[in-house]
Coordinates of C-alpha atoms and ligand atoms in Angstrom, one line a residue:
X507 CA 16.6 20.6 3.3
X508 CA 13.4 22.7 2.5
X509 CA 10.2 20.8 1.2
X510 CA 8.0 22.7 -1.0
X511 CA 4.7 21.3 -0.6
X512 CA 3.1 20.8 -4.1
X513 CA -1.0 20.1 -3.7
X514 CA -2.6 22.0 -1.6
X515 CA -5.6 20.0 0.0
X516 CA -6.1 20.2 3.5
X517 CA -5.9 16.8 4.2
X518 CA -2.6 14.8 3.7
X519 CA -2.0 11.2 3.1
X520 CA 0.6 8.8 4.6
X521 CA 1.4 5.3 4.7
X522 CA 0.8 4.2 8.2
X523 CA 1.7 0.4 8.0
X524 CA 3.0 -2.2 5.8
X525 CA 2.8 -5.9 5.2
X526 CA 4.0 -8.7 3.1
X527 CA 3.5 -12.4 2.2
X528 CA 5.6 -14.5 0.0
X529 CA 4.7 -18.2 -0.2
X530 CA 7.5 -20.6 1.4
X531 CA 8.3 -22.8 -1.5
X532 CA 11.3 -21.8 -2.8
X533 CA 12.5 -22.3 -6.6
X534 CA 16.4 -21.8 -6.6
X535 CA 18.8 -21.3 -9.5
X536 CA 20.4 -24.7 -8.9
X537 CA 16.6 -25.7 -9.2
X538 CA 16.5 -24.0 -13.1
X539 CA 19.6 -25.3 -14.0
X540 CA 17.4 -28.5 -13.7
X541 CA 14.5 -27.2 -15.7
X542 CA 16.3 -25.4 -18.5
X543 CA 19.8 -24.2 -20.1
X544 CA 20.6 -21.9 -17.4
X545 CA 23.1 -21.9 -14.4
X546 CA 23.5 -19.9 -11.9
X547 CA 26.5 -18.0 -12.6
X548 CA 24.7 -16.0 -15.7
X549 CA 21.7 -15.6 -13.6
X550 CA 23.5 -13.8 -10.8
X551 CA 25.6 -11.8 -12.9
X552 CA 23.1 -10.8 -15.5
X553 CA 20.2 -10.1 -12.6
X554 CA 21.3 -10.5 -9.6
X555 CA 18.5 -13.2 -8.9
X556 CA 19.7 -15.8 -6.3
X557 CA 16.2 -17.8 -5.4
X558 CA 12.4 -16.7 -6.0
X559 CA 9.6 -18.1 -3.8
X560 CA 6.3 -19.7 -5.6
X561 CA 2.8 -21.0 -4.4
X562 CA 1.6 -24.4 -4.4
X563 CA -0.7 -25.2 -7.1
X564 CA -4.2 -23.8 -5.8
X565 CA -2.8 -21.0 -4.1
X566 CA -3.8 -17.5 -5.7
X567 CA -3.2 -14.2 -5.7
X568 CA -6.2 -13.1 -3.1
X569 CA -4.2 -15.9 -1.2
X570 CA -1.3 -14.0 -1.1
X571 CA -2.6 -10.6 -1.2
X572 CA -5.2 -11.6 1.7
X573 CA -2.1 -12.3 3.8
X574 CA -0.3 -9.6 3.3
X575 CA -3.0 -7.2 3.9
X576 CA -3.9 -9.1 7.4
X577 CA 0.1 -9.0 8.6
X578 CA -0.6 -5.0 7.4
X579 CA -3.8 -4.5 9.5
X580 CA -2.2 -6.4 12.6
X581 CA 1.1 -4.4 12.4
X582 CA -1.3 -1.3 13.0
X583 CA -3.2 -3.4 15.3
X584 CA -6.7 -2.6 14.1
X585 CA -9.2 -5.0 12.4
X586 CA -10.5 -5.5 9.1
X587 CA -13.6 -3.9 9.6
X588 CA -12.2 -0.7 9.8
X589 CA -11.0 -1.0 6.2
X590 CA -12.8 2.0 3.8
X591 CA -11.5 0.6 0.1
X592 CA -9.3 -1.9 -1.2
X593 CA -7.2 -1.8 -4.1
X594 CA -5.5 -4.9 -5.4
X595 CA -3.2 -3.6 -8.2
X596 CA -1.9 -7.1 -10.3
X597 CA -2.1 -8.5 -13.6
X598 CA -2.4 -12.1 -12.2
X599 CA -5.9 -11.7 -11.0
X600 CA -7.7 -15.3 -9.6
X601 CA -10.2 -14.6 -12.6
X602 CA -11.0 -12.1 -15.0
X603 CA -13.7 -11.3 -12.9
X604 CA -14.7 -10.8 -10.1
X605 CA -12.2 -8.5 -9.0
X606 CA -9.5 -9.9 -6.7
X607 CA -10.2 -7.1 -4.0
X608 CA -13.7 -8.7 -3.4
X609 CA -12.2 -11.6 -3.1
X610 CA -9.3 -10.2 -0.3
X611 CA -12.4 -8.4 1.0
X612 CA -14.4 -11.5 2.0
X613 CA -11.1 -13.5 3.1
X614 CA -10.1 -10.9 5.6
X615 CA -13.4 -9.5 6.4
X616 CA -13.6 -6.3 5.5
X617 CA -17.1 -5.9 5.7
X618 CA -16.9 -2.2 4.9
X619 CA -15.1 -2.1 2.0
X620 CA -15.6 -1.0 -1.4
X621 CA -13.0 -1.3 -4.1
X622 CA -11.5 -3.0 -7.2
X623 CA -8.3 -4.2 -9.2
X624 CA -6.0 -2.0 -11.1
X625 CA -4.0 -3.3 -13.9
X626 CA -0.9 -1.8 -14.5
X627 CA 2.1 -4.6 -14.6
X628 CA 5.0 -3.6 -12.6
X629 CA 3.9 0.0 -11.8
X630 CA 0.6 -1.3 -10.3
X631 CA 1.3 -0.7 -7.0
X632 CA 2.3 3.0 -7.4
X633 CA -0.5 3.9 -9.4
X634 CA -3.0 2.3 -6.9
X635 CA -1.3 4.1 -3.9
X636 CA -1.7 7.0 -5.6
X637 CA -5.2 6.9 -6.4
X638 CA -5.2 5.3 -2.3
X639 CA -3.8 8.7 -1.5
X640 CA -5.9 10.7 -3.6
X641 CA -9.0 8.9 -2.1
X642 CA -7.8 10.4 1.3
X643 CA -6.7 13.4 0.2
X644 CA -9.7 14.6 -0.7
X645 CA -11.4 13.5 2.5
X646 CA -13.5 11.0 0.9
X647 CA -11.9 7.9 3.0
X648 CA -9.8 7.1 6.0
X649 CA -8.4 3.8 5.8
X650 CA -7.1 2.8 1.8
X651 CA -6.1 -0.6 1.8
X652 CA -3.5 -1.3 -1.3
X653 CA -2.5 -4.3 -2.2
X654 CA 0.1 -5.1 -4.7
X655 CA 0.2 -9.4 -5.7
X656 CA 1.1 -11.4 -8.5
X657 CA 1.5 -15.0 -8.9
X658 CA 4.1 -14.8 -12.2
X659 CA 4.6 -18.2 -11.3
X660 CA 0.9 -18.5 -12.7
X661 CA 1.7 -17.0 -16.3
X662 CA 5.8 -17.9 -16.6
X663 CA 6.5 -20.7 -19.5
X664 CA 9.1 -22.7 -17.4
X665 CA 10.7 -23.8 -20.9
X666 CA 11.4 -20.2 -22.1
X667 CA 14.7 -19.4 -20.3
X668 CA 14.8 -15.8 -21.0
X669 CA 11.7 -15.5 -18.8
X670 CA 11.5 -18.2 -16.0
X671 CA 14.3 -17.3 -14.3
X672 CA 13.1 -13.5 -13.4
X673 CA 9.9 -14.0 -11.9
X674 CA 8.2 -14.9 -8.3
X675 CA 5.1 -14.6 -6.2
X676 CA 4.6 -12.4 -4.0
X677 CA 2.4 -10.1 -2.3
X678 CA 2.8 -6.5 -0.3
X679 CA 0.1 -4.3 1.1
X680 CA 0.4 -1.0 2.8
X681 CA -2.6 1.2 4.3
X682 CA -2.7 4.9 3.5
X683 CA -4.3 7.3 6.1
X684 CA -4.5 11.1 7.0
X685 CA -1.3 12.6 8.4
X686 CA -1.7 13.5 12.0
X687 CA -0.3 17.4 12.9
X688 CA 2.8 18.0 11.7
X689 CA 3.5 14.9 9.3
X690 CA 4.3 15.4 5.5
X691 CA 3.0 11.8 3.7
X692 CA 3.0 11.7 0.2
X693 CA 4.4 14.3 -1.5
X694 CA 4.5 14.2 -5.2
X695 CA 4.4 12.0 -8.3
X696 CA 4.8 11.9 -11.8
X697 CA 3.6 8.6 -13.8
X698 CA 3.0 7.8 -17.6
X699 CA 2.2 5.2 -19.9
X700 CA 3.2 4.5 -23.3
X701 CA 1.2 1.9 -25.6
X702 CA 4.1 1.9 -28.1
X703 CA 6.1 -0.4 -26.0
X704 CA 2.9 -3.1 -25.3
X705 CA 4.2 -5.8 -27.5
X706 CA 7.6 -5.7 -25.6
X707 CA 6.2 -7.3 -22.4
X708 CA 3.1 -9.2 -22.4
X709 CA 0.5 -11.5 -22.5
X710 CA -1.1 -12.0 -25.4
X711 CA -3.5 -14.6 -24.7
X712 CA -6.8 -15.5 -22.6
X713 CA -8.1 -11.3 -23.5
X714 CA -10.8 -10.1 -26.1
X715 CA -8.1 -10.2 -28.7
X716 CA -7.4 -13.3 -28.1
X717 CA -9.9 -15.7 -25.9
X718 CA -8.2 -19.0 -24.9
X719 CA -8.3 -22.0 -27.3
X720 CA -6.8 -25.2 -27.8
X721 CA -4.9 -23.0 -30.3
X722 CA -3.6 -19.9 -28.6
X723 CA -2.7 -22.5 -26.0
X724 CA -0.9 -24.4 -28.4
X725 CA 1.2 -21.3 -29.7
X726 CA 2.0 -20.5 -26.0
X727 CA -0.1 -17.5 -25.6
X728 CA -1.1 -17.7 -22.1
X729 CA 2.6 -17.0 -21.3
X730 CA 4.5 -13.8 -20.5
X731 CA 6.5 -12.9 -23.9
X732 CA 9.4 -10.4 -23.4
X733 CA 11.9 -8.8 -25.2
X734 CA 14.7 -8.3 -22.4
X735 CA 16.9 -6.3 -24.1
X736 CA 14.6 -3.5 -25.1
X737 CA 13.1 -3.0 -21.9
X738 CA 16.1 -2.6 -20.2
X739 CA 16.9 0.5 -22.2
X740 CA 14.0 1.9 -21.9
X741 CA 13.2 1.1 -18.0
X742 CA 16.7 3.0 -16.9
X743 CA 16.1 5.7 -18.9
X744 CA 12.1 6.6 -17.9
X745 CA 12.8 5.8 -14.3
X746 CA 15.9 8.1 -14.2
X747 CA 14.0 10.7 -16.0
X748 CA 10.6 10.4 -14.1
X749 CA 12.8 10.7 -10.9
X750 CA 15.0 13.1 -11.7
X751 CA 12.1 15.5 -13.0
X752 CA 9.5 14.6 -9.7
X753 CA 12.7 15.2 -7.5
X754 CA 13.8 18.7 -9.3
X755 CA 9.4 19.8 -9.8
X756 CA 10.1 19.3 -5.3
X757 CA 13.1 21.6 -5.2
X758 CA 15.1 18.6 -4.2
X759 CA 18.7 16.9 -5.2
X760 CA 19.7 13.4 -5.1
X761 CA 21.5 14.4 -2.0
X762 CA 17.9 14.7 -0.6
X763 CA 17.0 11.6 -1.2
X764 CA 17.7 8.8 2.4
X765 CA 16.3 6.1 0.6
X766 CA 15.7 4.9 -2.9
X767 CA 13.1 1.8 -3.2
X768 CA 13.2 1.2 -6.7
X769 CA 10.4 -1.3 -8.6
X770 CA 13.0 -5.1 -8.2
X771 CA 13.3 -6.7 -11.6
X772 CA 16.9 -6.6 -12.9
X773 CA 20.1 -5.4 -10.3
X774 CA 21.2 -4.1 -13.5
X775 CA 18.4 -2.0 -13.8
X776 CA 18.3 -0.6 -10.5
X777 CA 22.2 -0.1 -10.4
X778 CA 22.0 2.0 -13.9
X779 CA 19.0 4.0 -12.9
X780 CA 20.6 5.2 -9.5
X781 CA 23.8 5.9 -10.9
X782 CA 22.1 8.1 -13.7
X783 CA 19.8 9.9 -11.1
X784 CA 23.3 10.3 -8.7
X785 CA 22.1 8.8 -5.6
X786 CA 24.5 6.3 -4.0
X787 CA 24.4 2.5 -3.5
X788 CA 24.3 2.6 0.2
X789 CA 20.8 4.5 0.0
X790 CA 19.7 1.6 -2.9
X791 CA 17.4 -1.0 -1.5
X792 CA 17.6 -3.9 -3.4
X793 CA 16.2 -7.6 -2.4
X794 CA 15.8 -9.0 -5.7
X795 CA 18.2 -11.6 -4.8
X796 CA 15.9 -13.3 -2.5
X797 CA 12.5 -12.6 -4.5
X798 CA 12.9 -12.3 -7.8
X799 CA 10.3 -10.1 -10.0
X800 CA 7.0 -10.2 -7.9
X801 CA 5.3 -7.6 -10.3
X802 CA 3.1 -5.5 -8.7
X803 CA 4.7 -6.6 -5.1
X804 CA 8.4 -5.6 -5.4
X805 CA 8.0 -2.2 -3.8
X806 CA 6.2 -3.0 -0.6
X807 CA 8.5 -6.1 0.2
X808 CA 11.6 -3.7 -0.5
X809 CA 10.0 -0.9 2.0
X810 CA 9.8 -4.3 4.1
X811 CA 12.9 -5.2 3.2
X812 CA 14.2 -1.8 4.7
X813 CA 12.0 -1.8 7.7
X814 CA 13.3 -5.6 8.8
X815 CA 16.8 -4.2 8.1
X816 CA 16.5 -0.9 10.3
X817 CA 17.4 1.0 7.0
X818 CA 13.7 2.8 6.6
X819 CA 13.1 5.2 9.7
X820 CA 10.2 7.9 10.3
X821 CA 11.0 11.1 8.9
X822 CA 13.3 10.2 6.2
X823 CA 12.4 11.3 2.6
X824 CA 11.9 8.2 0.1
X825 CA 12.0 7.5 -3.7
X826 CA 10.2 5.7 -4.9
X827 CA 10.4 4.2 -8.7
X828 CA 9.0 1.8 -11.5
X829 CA 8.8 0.5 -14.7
X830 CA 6.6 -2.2 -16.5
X831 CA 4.7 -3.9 -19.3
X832 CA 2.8 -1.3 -21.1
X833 CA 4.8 0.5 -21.0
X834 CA 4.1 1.9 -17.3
X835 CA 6.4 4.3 -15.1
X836 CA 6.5 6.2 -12.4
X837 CA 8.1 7.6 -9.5
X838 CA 6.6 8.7 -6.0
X839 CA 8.3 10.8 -3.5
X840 CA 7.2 11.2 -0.1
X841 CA 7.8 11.3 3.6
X842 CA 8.1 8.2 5.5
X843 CA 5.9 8.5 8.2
X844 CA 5.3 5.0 10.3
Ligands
LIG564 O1 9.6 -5.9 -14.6 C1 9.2 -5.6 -15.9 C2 10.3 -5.1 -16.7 N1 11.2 -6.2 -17.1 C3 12.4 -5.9 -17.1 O2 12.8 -4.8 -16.7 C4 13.4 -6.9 -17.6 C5 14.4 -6.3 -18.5 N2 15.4 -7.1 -19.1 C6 16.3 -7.8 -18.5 O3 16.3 -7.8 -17.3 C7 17.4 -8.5 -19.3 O4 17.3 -8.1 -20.6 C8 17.3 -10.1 -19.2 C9 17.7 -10.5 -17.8 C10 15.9 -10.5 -19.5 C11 18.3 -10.7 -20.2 O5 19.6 -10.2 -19.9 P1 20.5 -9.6 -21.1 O6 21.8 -9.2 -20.5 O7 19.7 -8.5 -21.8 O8 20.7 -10.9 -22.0 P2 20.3 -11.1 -23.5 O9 18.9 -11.2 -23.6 O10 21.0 -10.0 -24.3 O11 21.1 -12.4 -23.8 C12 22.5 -12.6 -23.8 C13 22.8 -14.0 -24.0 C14 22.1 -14.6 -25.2 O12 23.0 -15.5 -25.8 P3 23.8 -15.2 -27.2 O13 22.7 -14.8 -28.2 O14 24.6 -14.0 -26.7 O15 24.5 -16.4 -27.5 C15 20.9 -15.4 -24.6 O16 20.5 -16.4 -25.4 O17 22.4 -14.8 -22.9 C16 21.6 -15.9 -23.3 N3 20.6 -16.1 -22.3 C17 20.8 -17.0 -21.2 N4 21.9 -17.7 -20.9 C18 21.8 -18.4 -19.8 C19 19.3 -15.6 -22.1 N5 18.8 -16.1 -21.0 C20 19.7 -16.9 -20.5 C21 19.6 -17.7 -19.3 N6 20.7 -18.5 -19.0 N7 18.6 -17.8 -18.5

């Protein structure tokens, strides 16, 4: 396989570590069936979903996204200090403001940091690695820290069945550095958002539009709304096209691709979108079983996923993809390099 090599700054970027966190308590379908008019036949079958993990009440997203990020620095055994910038991509911030990444920078001590939050629902954690790798790439910093948490559990209405049953909190960092001689990183990506689809998957309370009251309370506001069926259709059909397009823009065929680490909230989804893009189930990581939809952490605790299974190896070309509220896609391809 020949790589053409898109951008042409000097300086490469690569992930050089992971890490994950996912709080222990576990919330099972037998649980739901308990909770609403579920069970966990349909569940399965119609996601895939098998168990989701969720904090303890006090327990926030810098919680989980403070963890992750230490199990990432100690896994490339250097200290916090060392960290340049830290991005925290989630739409479950601890507050509105102050950013969550000052508040993972203070918890793990990274008093060198600079950074901020970026909100873009389940494609958060590719847009902030890219702008991680573009921070690197053009020589302006070392050592990006990106973080992608959510605590769904947070903003999930636990009456509204269509809904409860999908999500879970999680958290997944991974550091981006310079390549060393002879390593490829990051390699291309293509992302893009789409306003028309915002009312399909939100939040519509608690913002400017509409600050919390008794009333938006009341008329459940503070909740994630969906409508299931139309972001399906829409999520298999961007990711397949935004993968099929970065992957062709590279020179490269599904028969390229080792490993496919797809965004984790519907099998379904991620079963359609392979099978339109070609690429076979055995190179399909999928872990949603055990998870659930984590938001902006379903991509790093699949590249976990693979790591702890022996499936993701250095030198194997990975893509990535993702779909969320917005609408946000994208798709990253790159070398895996750690
Ligand atoms: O990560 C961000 C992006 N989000 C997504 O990608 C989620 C996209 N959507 C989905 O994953 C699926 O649409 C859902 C899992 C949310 C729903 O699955 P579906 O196959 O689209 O089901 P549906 O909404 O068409 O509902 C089919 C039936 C309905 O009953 P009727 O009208 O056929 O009698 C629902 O009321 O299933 C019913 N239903 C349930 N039944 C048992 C809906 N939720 C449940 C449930 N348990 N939890």
């Amino acid at each position: 396989m020949s790589l053409t090599l898109k951008h042409r700054s000097p300086v490469r970027a690569k992930i050089s570590s992971v890490g994950t966190y996912v709080p222990p308590r576990l919330l099972t379908n037998a649980d739901l069936e308990k909770m609403v008019t579920t069970n966990d036949e349909w569940i399965q079958e119609r996601t895939g979903i098998r168990q989701r993990h969720l904090v303890d009440p006090g327990t926030a997203t810098s919680d989980l996204a403070a963890e992750a990020a230490r199990d990432c620095l100690r896994r490339r055994g250097i200290p916090a200090t060392e960290v340049e910038v830290i991005l925290v991509a989630t739409v479950t911030p601890d507050m509105l403001f102050p950013a969550t990444a000052c508040l993972v920078q203070n918890k793990i001590g990274a008093t060198g940091a600079w950074g901020f939050d970026l909100s873009a629902a389940c494609s958060g954690f590719l847009y902030a690695m890219q702008v991680g790798a573009k921070l690197v790439e053009s020589g302006a910093h070392k050592k990006v820290m990106v973080i992608g948490a959510d605590v769904m559990s947070s903003i999930i209405d636990y009456t509204d069945r269509s809904t409860c049953i999908l999500f879970g909190d999680g958290g997944g960092a991974v550091l981006i550095e310079p390549c060393s001689e002879g390593e490829i990183g990051m390699l291309d990506y293509t992302h893009e958002i789409d306003g028309s689809g915002a009312n399909s998957l939100y939040m519509p309370g608690g913002g400017s539009l509409h600050p919390s009251t008794i009333d938006t309370v009341n008329a459940k506001m503070h909740y994630v709304h969906q409508e299931g069926g139309a972001v399906f259709k829409v999520a298999v059909r961007k990711m397949s096209e935004l993968g099929e397009n970065v992957l062709a823009r590279n020179g490269l065929t599904p028969a390229d691709v080792d490993l496919f680490i797809p965004h984790q909230a519907n099998q379904r989804i991620i079963l359609a979108t392979a099978e339109r893009l070609g690429l076979p189930q055995e190179n399909i990581v999928i872990n949603i079983g055990e998870y659930g939809n984590t938001t902006a952490a379903t991509i790093p605790l699949a590249m976990n996923t693979a790591l702890s299974d022996g499936r993701l190896k250095k030198g194997m070309t990975i893509l990535l993809a993702s779909f969320g509220g917005g609408y946000t896609v994208g798709a990253t391809l790159l070398r895996w390099e750690c």
